[in-house]
mmCIF file of C-alpha atoms in Angstrom:
data_model
loop_
_atom_site.group_PDB
_atom_site.id
_atom_site.type_symbol
_atom_site.label_atom_id
_atom_site.label_comp_id
_atom_site.label_asym_id
_atom_site.label_seq_id
_atom_site.Cartn_x
_atom_site.Cartn_y
_atom_site.Cartn_z
ATOM 1 C CA MET A 147 108.382 64.396 29.220
ATOM 2 C CA GLU A 148 105.373 64.711 26.903
ATOM 3 C CA LYS A 149 105.599 63.443 23.334
ATOM 4 C CA GLY A 150 104.600 65.367 20.226
ATOM 5 C CA ARG A 151 102.483 63.923 17.410
ATOM 6 C CA ASP A 152 105.581 62.623 15.644
ATOM 7 C CA GLY A 153 106.785 60.900 18.791
ATOM 8 C CA ALA A 154 109.527 63.457 19.471
ATOM 9 C CA ALA A 155 109.857 65.076 22.864
ATOM 10 C CA ALA A 156 107.663 68.166 23.119
ATOM 11 C CA PRO A 157 109.352 71.381 24.235
ATOM 12 C CA PRO A 158 108.837 72.386 27.883
ATOM 13 C CA LEU A 159 105.720 74.448 28.603
ATOM 14 C CA LYS A 160 107.903 77.308 29.850
ATOM 15 C CA MET A 161 109.658 77.483 26.492
ATOM 16 C CA LEU A 162 106.342 77.348 24.641
ATOM 17 C CA ASP A 163 104.964 80.203 26.740
ATOM 18 C CA ARG A 164 108.107 82.252 26.109
ATOM 19 C CA LYS A 165 107.921 81.625 22.372
ATOM 20 C CA ARG A 166 104.232 82.472 22.239
ATOM 21 C CA GLY A 167 104.673 85.704 24.183
ATOM 22 C CA CYS A 168 107.728 86.827 22.252
ATOM 23 C CA ALA A 169 106.242 85.681 18.964
ATOM 24 C CA ALA A 170 103.305 88.004 19.539
ATOM 25 C CA ASN A 171 105.764 90.859 20.055
ATOM 26 C CA ALA A 172 107.718 89.836 16.959
ATOM 27 C CA VAL A 173 104.640 89.712 14.733
ATOM 28 C CA LEU A 174 103.510 93.088 16.035
ATOM 29 C CA VAL A 175 106.982 94.526 15.444
ATOM 30 C CA ALA A 176 107.028 93.204 11.883
ATOM 31 C CA PHE A 177 103.751 95.004 11.201
ATOM 32 C CA ILE A 178 104.371 98.347 12.851
ATOM 33 C CA VAL A 179 108.017 99.081 12.028
ATOM 34 C CA THR A 180 106.984 100.136 8.505
ATOM 35 C CA VAL A 181 104.260 102.561 9.602
ATOM 36 C CA PRO A 182 106.449 105.270 11.204
ATOM 37 C CA SER A 183 108.724 105.235 8.151
ATOM 38 C CA MET A 184 105.737 105.937 5.897
ATOM 39 C CA ALA A 185 104.547 108.674 8.220
ATOM 40 C CA ILE A 186 108.002 110.248 8.272
ATOM 41 C CA LEU A 187 108.363 110.119 4.494
ATOM 42 C CA PHE A 188 104.833 111.126 3.519
ATOM 43 C CA GLY A 189 103.410 112.947 6.514
ATOM 44 C CA ALA A 190 105.846 115.836 6.264
ATOM 45 C CA ARG A 191 105.239 116.638 2.607
ATOM 46 C CA SER A 192 102.385 119.060 3.142
ATOM 47 C CA SER A 193 104.292 121.247 5.590
ATOM 48 C CA ALA A 194 107.800 121.125 4.085
ATOM 49 C CA SER A 195 107.255 123.933 1.596
ATOM 50 C CA ALA A 196 105.632 126.136 4.215
ATOM 51 C CA LEU A 197 108.611 125.742 6.510
ATOM 52 C CA TRP A 198 111.074 126.668 3.769
ATOM 53 C CA ILE A 199 109.037 129.556 2.406
ATOM 54 C CA GLY A 200 108.107 130.820 5.860
ATOM 55 C CA SER A 201 111.658 132.094 6.355
ATOM 56 C CA ALA A 202 111.751 134.021 3.079
ATOM 57 C CA ASN A 203 111.072 137.369 4.696
ATOM 58 C CA ALA A 204 114.053 136.969 6.974
ATOM 59 C CA SER A 205 116.304 136.150 4.032
ATOM 60 C CA ARG A 206 115.320 139.370 2.277
ATOM 61 C CA LEU A 207 116.759 141.382 5.163
ATOM 62 C CA GLY A 208 120.269 140.565 4.009
ATOM 63 C CA LYS A 209 122.904 138.407 5.601
ATOM 64 C CA ARG A 210 121.529 135.799 7.962
ATOM 65 C CA THR A 211 122.237 135.936 11.650
ATOM 66 C CA VAL A 212 124.303 133.056 12.964
ATOM 67 C CA PHE A 213 123.126 132.050 16.418
ATOM 68 C CA HIS A 214 125.556 130.688 18.964
ATOM 69 C CA LEU A 215 124.477 127.658 20.958
ATOM 70 C CA ALA A 216 126.343 129.112 23.919
ATOM 71 C CA GLN A 217 123.466 131.596 24.097
ATOM 72 C CA CYS A 218 121.074 128.738 24.901
ATOM 73 C CA SER A 219 122.200 128.578 28.521
ATOM 74 C CA LEU A 220 121.788 132.354 28.825
ATOM 75 C CA ARG A 221 118.213 132.513 27.542
ATOM 76 C CA PRO A 222 115.096 131.853 29.652
ATOM 77 C CA PRO A 223 113.787 128.355 28.816
ATOM 78 C CA LEU A 224 110.391 129.603 27.618
ATOM 79 C CA THR A 225 111.496 132.054 24.928
ATOM 80 C CA VAL A 226 111.028 131.656 21.177
ATOM 81 C CA PHE A 227 114.829 131.703 20.836
ATOM 82 C CA PHE A 228 115.183 128.778 23.232
ATOM 83 C CA PHE A 229 112.703 126.580 21.375
ATOM 84 C CA GLY A 230 113.647 127.745 17.868
ATOM 85 C CA VAL A 231 117.430 127.852 17.936
ATOM 86 C CA CYS A 232 118.230 125.631 20.908
ATOM 87 C CA LEU A 233 115.468 123.142 20.038
ATOM 88 C CA GLY A 234 114.136 123.403 23.565
ATOM 89 C CA GLY A 235 117.497 122.281 24.974
ATOM 90 C CA LEU A 236 118.096 119.326 22.617
ATOM 91 C CA LEU A 237 121.379 120.787 21.390
ATOM 92 C CA ALA A 238 124.304 121.078 23.762
ATOM 93 C CA ASP A 239 125.560 124.616 24.279
ATOM 94 C CA ASN A 240 129.263 123.808 24.504
ATOM 95 C CA GLY A 241 131.945 121.502 23.202
ATOM 96 C CA PHE A 242 131.472 122.295 19.497
ATOM 97 C CA ASP A 243 133.606 124.367 17.166
ATOM 98 C CA GLU A 244 131.133 126.541 15.240
ATOM 99 C CA ARG A 245 133.292 126.376 12.121
ATOM 100 C CA SER A 246 133.076 122.586 12.034
ATOM 101 C CA CYS A 247 129.289 122.487 11.500
ATOM 102 C CA HIS A 248 127.609 125.570 10.095
ATOM 103 C CA SER A 249 124.197 123.914 9.809
ATOM 104 C CA ARG A 250 123.943 123.431 13.570
ATOM 105 C CA TYR A 251 124.109 127.207 14.035
ATOM 106 C CA GLU A 252 122.373 128.446 10.897
ATOM 107 C CA PHE A 253 119.470 126.044 10.364
ATOM 108 C CA ALA A 254 117.107 127.985 12.652
ATOM 109 C CA THR A 255 117.104 130.945 10.265
ATOM 110 C CA TYR A 256 115.693 128.713 7.518
ATOM 111 C CA ARG A 257 112.758 127.394 9.502
ATOM 112 C CA GLY A 258 109.446 129.091 10.192
ATOM 113 C CA ASN A 259 108.380 126.599 12.856
ATOM 114 C CA ALA A 260 110.155 125.843 16.105
ATOM 115 C CA GLY A 261 108.812 122.284 16.116
ATOM 116 C CA ARG A 262 107.624 120.284 19.095
ATOM 117 C CA LYS A 263 109.020 120.688 22.571
ATOM 118 C CA PRO A 264 111.238 117.946 24.013
ATOM 119 C CA SER A 265 110.587 116.786 27.550
ATOM 120 C CA PRO A 266 112.958 118.058 30.253
ATOM 121 C CA TYR A 267 113.888 114.451 30.987
ATOM 122 C CA LEU A 268 114.926 113.880 27.357
ATOM 123 C CA VAL A 269 117.191 116.943 27.520
ATOM 124 C CA THR A 270 118.766 115.690 30.755
ATOM 125 C CA LYS A 271 119.158 112.173 29.368
ATOM 126 C CA LEU A 272 120.920 113.480 26.257
ATOM 127 C CA ARG A 273 123.442 115.399 28.365
ATOM 128 C CA ARG A 274 124.138 112.232 30.372
ATOM 129 C CA HIS A 275 124.550 110.190 27.232
ATOM 130 C CA GLU A 276 126.955 112.743 25.763
ATOM 131 C CA ALA A 277 129.037 112.409 28.930
ATOM 132 C CA LEU A 278 129.014 108.608 28.499
ATOM 133 C CA GLN A 279 130.173 108.944 24.883
ATOM 134 C CA ARG A 280 133.049 111.156 26.033
ATOM 135 C CA ARG A 281 134.080 108.852 28.886
ATOM 136 C CA CYS A 282 133.984 105.658 26.860
ATOM 137 C CA GLY A 283 134.313 106.671 23.206
ATOM 138 C CA PRO A 284 137.247 106.247 20.796
ATOM 139 C CA GLY A 285 140.481 107.709 22.062
ATOM 140 C CA THR A 286 139.785 106.941 25.718
ATOM 141 C CA ALA A 287 141.466 104.344 27.894
ATOM 142 C CA ALA A 288 138.084 102.698 28.435
ATOM 143 C CA TYR A 289 137.605 102.208 24.688
ATOM 144 C CA SER A 290 141.110 100.783 24.302
ATOM 145 C CA ASP A 291 140.437 98.322 27.128
ATOM 146 C CA ALA A 292 137.109 97.297 25.556
ATOM 147 C CA VAL A 293 138.787 96.703 22.192
ATOM 148 C CA GLU A 294 141.415 94.548 23.860
ATOM 149 C CA GLN A 295 138.644 92.551 25.526
ATOM 150 C CA LEU A 296 137.034 92.034 22.107
ATOM 151 C CA ARG A 297 140.331 90.897 20.590
ATOM 152 C CA SER A 298 140.961 88.522 23.486
ATOM 153 C CA GLY A 299 137.584 86.841 23.065
ATOM 154 C CA LYS A 300 136.919 87.081 26.802
ATOM 155 C CA SER A 301 133.237 87.198 27.585
ATOM 156 C CA HIS A 302 132.848 88.393 31.159
ATOM 157 C CA PRO A 303 132.189 92.192 31.197
ATOM 158 C CA GLY A 304 134.471 92.628 34.190
ATOM 159 C CA ALA A 305 137.377 90.797 32.608
ATOM 160 C CA ILE A 306 139.043 93.885 31.165
ATOM 161 C CA GLY A 307 138.254 97.560 31.643
ATOM 162 C CA SER A 308 135.240 99.333 33.091
ATOM 163 C CA PRO A 309 131.901 97.457 33.023
ATOM 164 C CA GLU A 310 130.227 100.855 32.655
ATOM 165 C CA CYS A 311 131.462 101.149 29.079
ATOM 166 C CA ARG A 312 129.405 98.998 26.753
ATOM 167 C CA TYR A 313 129.076 99.514 23.013
ATOM 168 C CA LEU A 314 126.605 99.305 20.155
ATOM 169 C CA VAL A 315 127.970 99.320 16.595
ATOM 170 C CA SER A 316 125.395 100.297 13.961
ATOM 171 C CA ILE A 317 126.086 98.948 10.463
ATOM 172 C CA SER A 318 125.346 101.447 7.677
ATOM 173 C CA TYR A 319 123.869 100.117 4.444
ATOM 174 C CA GLN A 320 120.948 100.462 2.013
ATOM 175 C CA GLY A 321 119.745 103.913 0.907
ATOM 176 C CA LEU A 322 120.208 107.145 2.816
ATOM 177 C CA GLY A 323 116.685 107.032 4.243
ATOM 178 C CA ASN A 324 117.266 103.528 5.625
ATOM 179 C CA ARG A 325 120.599 104.592 7.068
ATOM 180 C CA ILE A 326 119.044 107.582 8.841
ATOM 181 C CA LEU A 327 116.201 105.508 10.298
ATOM 182 C CA ALA A 328 118.630 102.773 11.380
ATOM 183 C CA ALA A 329 121.002 105.246 13.062
ATOM 184 C CA ALA A 330 118.136 106.964 14.906
ATOM 185 C CA SER A 331 116.815 103.577 16.072
ATOM 186 C CA ALA A 332 120.256 102.430 17.206
ATOM 187 C CA PHE A 333 120.790 105.699 19.051
ATOM 188 C CA LEU A 334 117.565 105.382 21.021
ATOM 189 C CA TYR A 335 118.441 101.816 21.981
ATOM 190 C CA ALA A 336 121.925 102.973 23.009
ATOM 191 C CA VAL A 337 120.376 105.670 25.224
ATOM 192 C CA LEU A 338 117.936 103.221 26.835
ATOM 193 C CA ALA A 339 120.604 100.541 27.360
ATOM 194 C CA SER A 340 123.368 102.980 28.396
ATOM 195 C CA ARG A 341 125.627 101.988 25.514
ATOM 196 C CA VAL A 342 128.082 104.055 23.514
ATOM 197 C CA LEU A 343 126.864 104.337 19.917
ATOM 198 C CA LEU A 344 129.456 103.854 17.175
ATOM 199 C CA VAL A 345 128.249 104.244 13.596
ATOM 200 C CA ASP A 346 129.821 102.432 10.689
ATOM 201 C CA PRO A 347 131.368 105.287 8.618
ATOM 202 C CA SER A 348 130.949 103.495 5.278
ATOM 203 C CA ASN A 349 128.210 104.338 2.764
ATOM 204 C CA GLU A 350 128.893 108.041 3.323
ATOM 205 C CA MET A 351 127.637 108.197 6.919
ATOM 206 C CA GLY A 352 130.946 109.767 7.837
ATOM 207 C CA GLU A 353 130.757 112.219 4.936
ATOM 208 C CA LEU A 354 127.219 113.614 5.194
ATOM 209 C CA PHE A 355 126.621 114.611 8.795
ATOM 210 C CA CYS A 356 128.377 116.531 11.550
ATOM 211 C CA GLU A 357 129.395 114.796 14.736
ATOM 212 C CA PRO A 358 126.356 114.893 17.068
ATOM 213 C CA PHE A 359 128.218 114.449 20.368
ATOM 214 C CA PRO A 360 130.425 117.267 21.708
ATOM 215 C CA GLY A 361 134.023 116.376 22.482
ATOM 216 C CA THR A 362 134.040 112.922 20.875
ATOM 217 C CA THR A 363 133.162 110.985 17.730
ATOM 218 C CA TRP A 364 130.318 108.627 16.891
ATOM 219 C CA LEU A 365 132.220 107.062 13.980
ATOM 220 C CA LEU A 366 133.662 103.585 14.390
ATOM 221 C CA PRO A 367 137.496 103.753 14.149
ATOM 222 C CA PRO A 368 139.087 101.993 11.146
ATOM 223 C CA ASP A 369 141.092 99.611 13.371
ATOM 224 C CA PHE A 370 137.970 97.942 14.804
ATOM 225 C CA PRO A 371 138.934 94.282 15.427
ATOM 226 C CA LEU A 372 135.876 92.714 13.762
ATOM 227 C CA THR A 373 137.107 93.442 10.266
ATOM 228 C CA SER A 374 134.261 91.603 8.527
ATOM 229 C CA TYR A 375 131.424 93.209 10.497
ATOM 230 C CA ALA A 376 129.996 94.913 7.388
ATOM 231 C CA ASN A 377 129.350 91.461 5.908
ATOM 232 C CA PHE A 378 127.421 90.125 8.896
ATOM 233 C CA SER A 379 124.091 88.630 7.817
ATOM 234 C CA ILE A 380 121.315 86.286 8.856
ATOM 235 C CA HIS A 381 123.811 83.425 8.462
ATOM 236 C CA THR A 382 126.443 84.850 10.835
ATOM 237 C CA ALA A 383 127.157 82.288 13.543
ATOM 238 C CA GLU A 384 127.550 84.997 16.192
ATOM 239 C CA SER A 385 124.082 86.417 15.615
ATOM 240 C CA TYR A 386 121.972 86.358 18.758
ATOM 241 C CA GLY A 387 119.189 84.569 16.902
ATOM 242 C CA ASN A 388 121.492 81.809 15.662
ATOM 243 C CA MET A 389 123.070 81.360 19.085
ATOM 244 C CA LEU A 390 119.571 80.913 20.549
ATOM 245 C CA LYS A 391 118.579 78.529 17.774
ATOM 246 C CA ASN A 392 121.741 76.467 18.220
ATOM 247 C CA LYS A 393 121.322 76.493 22.024
ATOM 248 C CA GLU A 394 124.666 78.214 22.539
ATOM 249 C CA ILE A 395 122.768 80.766 24.644
ATOM 250 C CA ASP A 396 119.728 80.223 26.838
ATOM 251 C CA ALA A 397 118.004 83.433 27.862
ATOM 252 C CA ALA A 398 116.847 81.851 31.115
ATOM 253 C CA SER A 399 120.077 80.278 32.333
ATOM 254 C CA THR A 400 123.188 81.600 30.543
ATOM 255 C CA THR A 401 125.481 83.520 32.902
ATOM 256 C CA ALA A 402 127.699 86.481 32.053
ATOM 257 C CA GLN A 403 130.784 84.253 32.216
ATOM 258 C CA GLN A 404 129.308 81.960 29.553
ATOM 259 C CA LEU A 405 128.577 84.691 27.048
ATOM 260 C CA PRO A 406 130.687 85.301 23.913
ATOM 261 C CA ALA A 407 132.816 88.408 23.444
ATOM 262 C CA PHE A 408 130.124 90.009 21.272
ATOM 263 C CA ALA A 409 126.776 89.333 19.664
ATOM 264 C CA TYR A 410 125.460 90.361 16.284
ATOM 265 C CA ILE A 411 121.868 91.656 16.320
ATOM 266 C CA HIS A 412 120.174 90.944 12.995
ATOM 267 C CA LEU A 413 117.004 93.033 12.667
ATOM 268 C CA ASP A 414 116.969 93.282 8.906
ATOM 269 C CA HIS A 415 113.893 92.650 6.749
ATOM 270 C CA ASP A 416 114.652 88.907 6.723
ATOM 271 C CA ALA A 417 115.097 88.537 10.494
ATOM 272 C CA THR A 418 113.971 85.205 11.956
ATOM 273 C CA MET A 419 111.689 84.696 14.943
ATOM 274 C CA GLU A 420 114.776 84.033 17.083
ATOM 275 C CA ASP A 421 116.320 87.316 15.921
ATOM 276 C CA LYS A 422 113.186 89.155 17.029
ATOM 277 C CA PHE A 423 113.510 87.788 20.549
ATOM 278 C CA PHE A 424 115.677 90.916 20.872
ATOM 279 C CA PHE A 425 112.404 92.671 21.772
ATOM 280 C CA CYS A 426 111.773 90.396 24.785
ATOM 281 C CA ASP A 427 112.618 91.340 28.368
ATOM 282 C CA GLU A 428 114.318 88.044 29.177
ATOM 283 C CA ASP A 429 116.656 88.433 26.207
ATOM 284 C CA GLN A 430 117.418 92.045 27.047
ATOM 285 C CA ARG A 431 118.685 90.841 30.423
ATOM 286 C CA VAL A 432 121.162 88.587 28.598
ATOM 287 C CA LEU A 433 122.221 91.273 26.127
ATOM 288 C CA ARG A 434 122.835 93.690 28.987
ATOM 289 C CA ASP A 435 125.831 91.563 30.047
ATOM 290 C CA LEU A 436 127.501 91.672 26.632
ATOM 291 C CA ARG A 437 130.144 94.370 26.247
ATOM 292 C CA TRP A 438 129.806 94.561 22.463
ATOM 293 C CA LEU A 439 126.722 94.432 20.243
ATOM 294 C CA VAL A 440 126.794 94.887 16.461
ATOM 295 C CA MET A 441 123.409 95.724 14.924
ATOM 296 C CA ARG A 442 122.140 95.651 11.356
ATOM 297 C CA THR A 443 118.687 96.915 10.440
ATOM 298 C CA ASP A 444 117.157 98.555 7.401
ATOM 299 C CA SER A 445 114.020 99.581 9.293
ATOM 300 C CA TYR A 446 112.800 101.958 11.966
ATOM 301 C CA ILE A 447 112.712 99.628 14.976
ATOM 302 C CA VAL A 448 111.723 102.254 17.568
ATOM 303 C CA PRO A 449 108.104 100.963 17.818
ATOM 304 C CA GLY A 450 109.528 97.585 18.789
ATOM 305 C CA LEU A 451 111.444 99.183 21.678
ATOM 306 C CA PHE A 452 108.127 100.396 23.076
ATOM 307 C CA LEU A 453 107.116 96.720 23.390
ATOM 308 C CA VAL A 454 110.028 95.930 25.724
ATOM 309 C CA THR A 455 108.566 96.135 29.213
ATOM 310 C CA ARG A 456 111.810 97.226 30.848
ATOM 311 C CA PHE A 457 111.956 100.288 28.564
ATOM 312 C CA GLN A 458 108.316 101.338 28.610
ATOM 313 C CA GLU A 459 108.291 103.514 31.721
ATOM 314 C CA GLU A 460 111.377 105.477 30.723
ATOM 315 C CA LEU A 461 110.165 105.878 27.140
ATOM 316 C CA GLY A 462 106.934 107.353 28.483
ATOM 317 C CA VAL A 463 108.904 110.011 30.379
ATOM 318 C CA LEU A 464 111.351 110.643 27.528
ATOM 319 C CA PHE A 465 108.598 111.003 24.941
ATOM 320 C CA PRO A 466 105.195 112.034 26.355
ATOM 321 C CA GLU A 467 104.210 112.355 22.681
ATOM 322 C CA PRO A 468 105.280 108.970 21.236
ATOM 323 C CA ASP A 469 104.723 110.114 17.655
ATOM 324 C CA ALA A 470 107.427 112.760 18.126
ATOM 325 C CA VAL A 471 110.299 110.340 18.763
ATOM 326 C CA PHE A 472 111.892 110.652 15.331
ATOM 327 C CA HIS A 473 111.124 114.386 15.257
ATOM 328 C CA HIS A 474 113.351 114.917 18.304
ATOM 329 C CA LEU A 475 116.019 112.321 17.498
ATOM 330 C CA GLY A 476 116.373 113.507 13.918
ATOM 331 C CA ARG A 477 116.760 117.156 14.923
ATOM 332 C CA TYR A 478 119.349 116.163 17.506
ATOM 333 C CA LEU A 479 121.442 113.752 15.432
ATOM 334 C CA PHE A 480 121.403 114.773 11.789
ATOM 335 C CA HIS A 481 123.018 118.088 10.897
ATOM 336 C CA PRO A 482 124.481 118.210 7.355
ATOM 337 C CA ASN A 483 128.216 118.799 7.280
ATOM 338 C CA ASN A 484 129.594 121.990 5.780
ATOM 339 C CA HIS A 485 129.982 120.576 2.275
ATOM 340 C CA VAL A 486 126.404 119.287 2.127
ATOM 341 C CA TRP A 487 125.045 122.371 3.889
ATOM 342 C CA GLY A 488 126.644 124.503 1.186
ATOM 343 C CA PHE A 489 124.614 122.683 -1.487
ATOM 344 C CA ILE A 490 121.428 123.116 0.549
ATOM 345 C CA THR A 491 121.839 126.825 1.200
ATOM 346 C CA ARG A 492 122.900 127.607 -2.359
ATOM 347 C CA TYR A 493 119.817 125.813 -3.691
ATOM 348 C CA TYR A 494 117.627 127.716 -1.245
ATOM 349 C CA ASP A 495 119.145 131.078 -2.117
ATOM 350 C CA ALA A 496 118.807 130.394 -5.851
ATOM 351 C CA TYR A 497 115.252 129.036 -5.956
ATOM 352 C CA LEU A 498 113.387 129.655 -2.689
ATOM 353 C CA ALA A 499 114.708 132.796 -1.027
ATOM 354 C CA THR A 500 112.413 135.147 -2.973
ATOM 355 C CA ALA A 501 109.338 132.906 -2.859
ATOM 356 C CA HIS A 502 106.192 134.313 -1.309
ATOM 357 C CA PRO A 503 104.362 132.308 1.378
#
């Protein structure tokens, strides 16, 4: 084995090549994850007022019409109704109680722009993911089996329950904007990796938005076995980065039977180089065999997912317009609950309803 300048054994060339390749991805991720957030926060300012005011004429006609999503499946897919109210098929047309989420049915009357059109493949993929959430989510036998596997500490995905049901827990923290960006990022990863998304309900995530998936919940149940998950940090021993650093996991040779019961994915602002190996293909193959992942991020990591080779082809079909990813995910996921929607509509009626475009 070759010696380094200090006389210590030099790392194998294969490891150096892996580190160099993944390091390039990690540096690029560190640079670009902040750009979409700035575009989201600042790029929409110029058009926000126009969208609100553009619906003023409709409001003057009296009581607003409440559209039923069940009508989406009855309308031709190229009508203004389909793209305005149904968001081009983003929203499911069944499984929701209209009374549970007024904003999902009323928001279209407050917008003067139907937005950008989702790809047919994205619509299909969302329906499949909703079915996965229902099959494997809280309250199902599959979820109970997966929780028992987590409690038991068994690592092999086939040890208990269905290997189809794998989970991603998204930790909610920082400000509301960070929480929204983190949840959208976690959701896209869950879709790409065929994982059930469970969102930490703390920090008001369970009190601000309606459930996005029909017939199930996206909120992590209170009896989740990892009781200290909200305190996971860069120092957590079970973090994927630390397990790589401490050689408890080797992306090239670790088998499914050797994996732990779960891994913590630390993609916060202080993530290490080893943490950012998450964006490498070889590491994604390892993570695929873990039943449970717990993720913390305070950033919009979607651009990093576009760097993962195994995801690139599908992302290209899901989002032919890559700059519209958050546009579609945000409109699908985040509908204010009735209490919050009441504040929004009362403010609109008091200050914007009579404004002239």
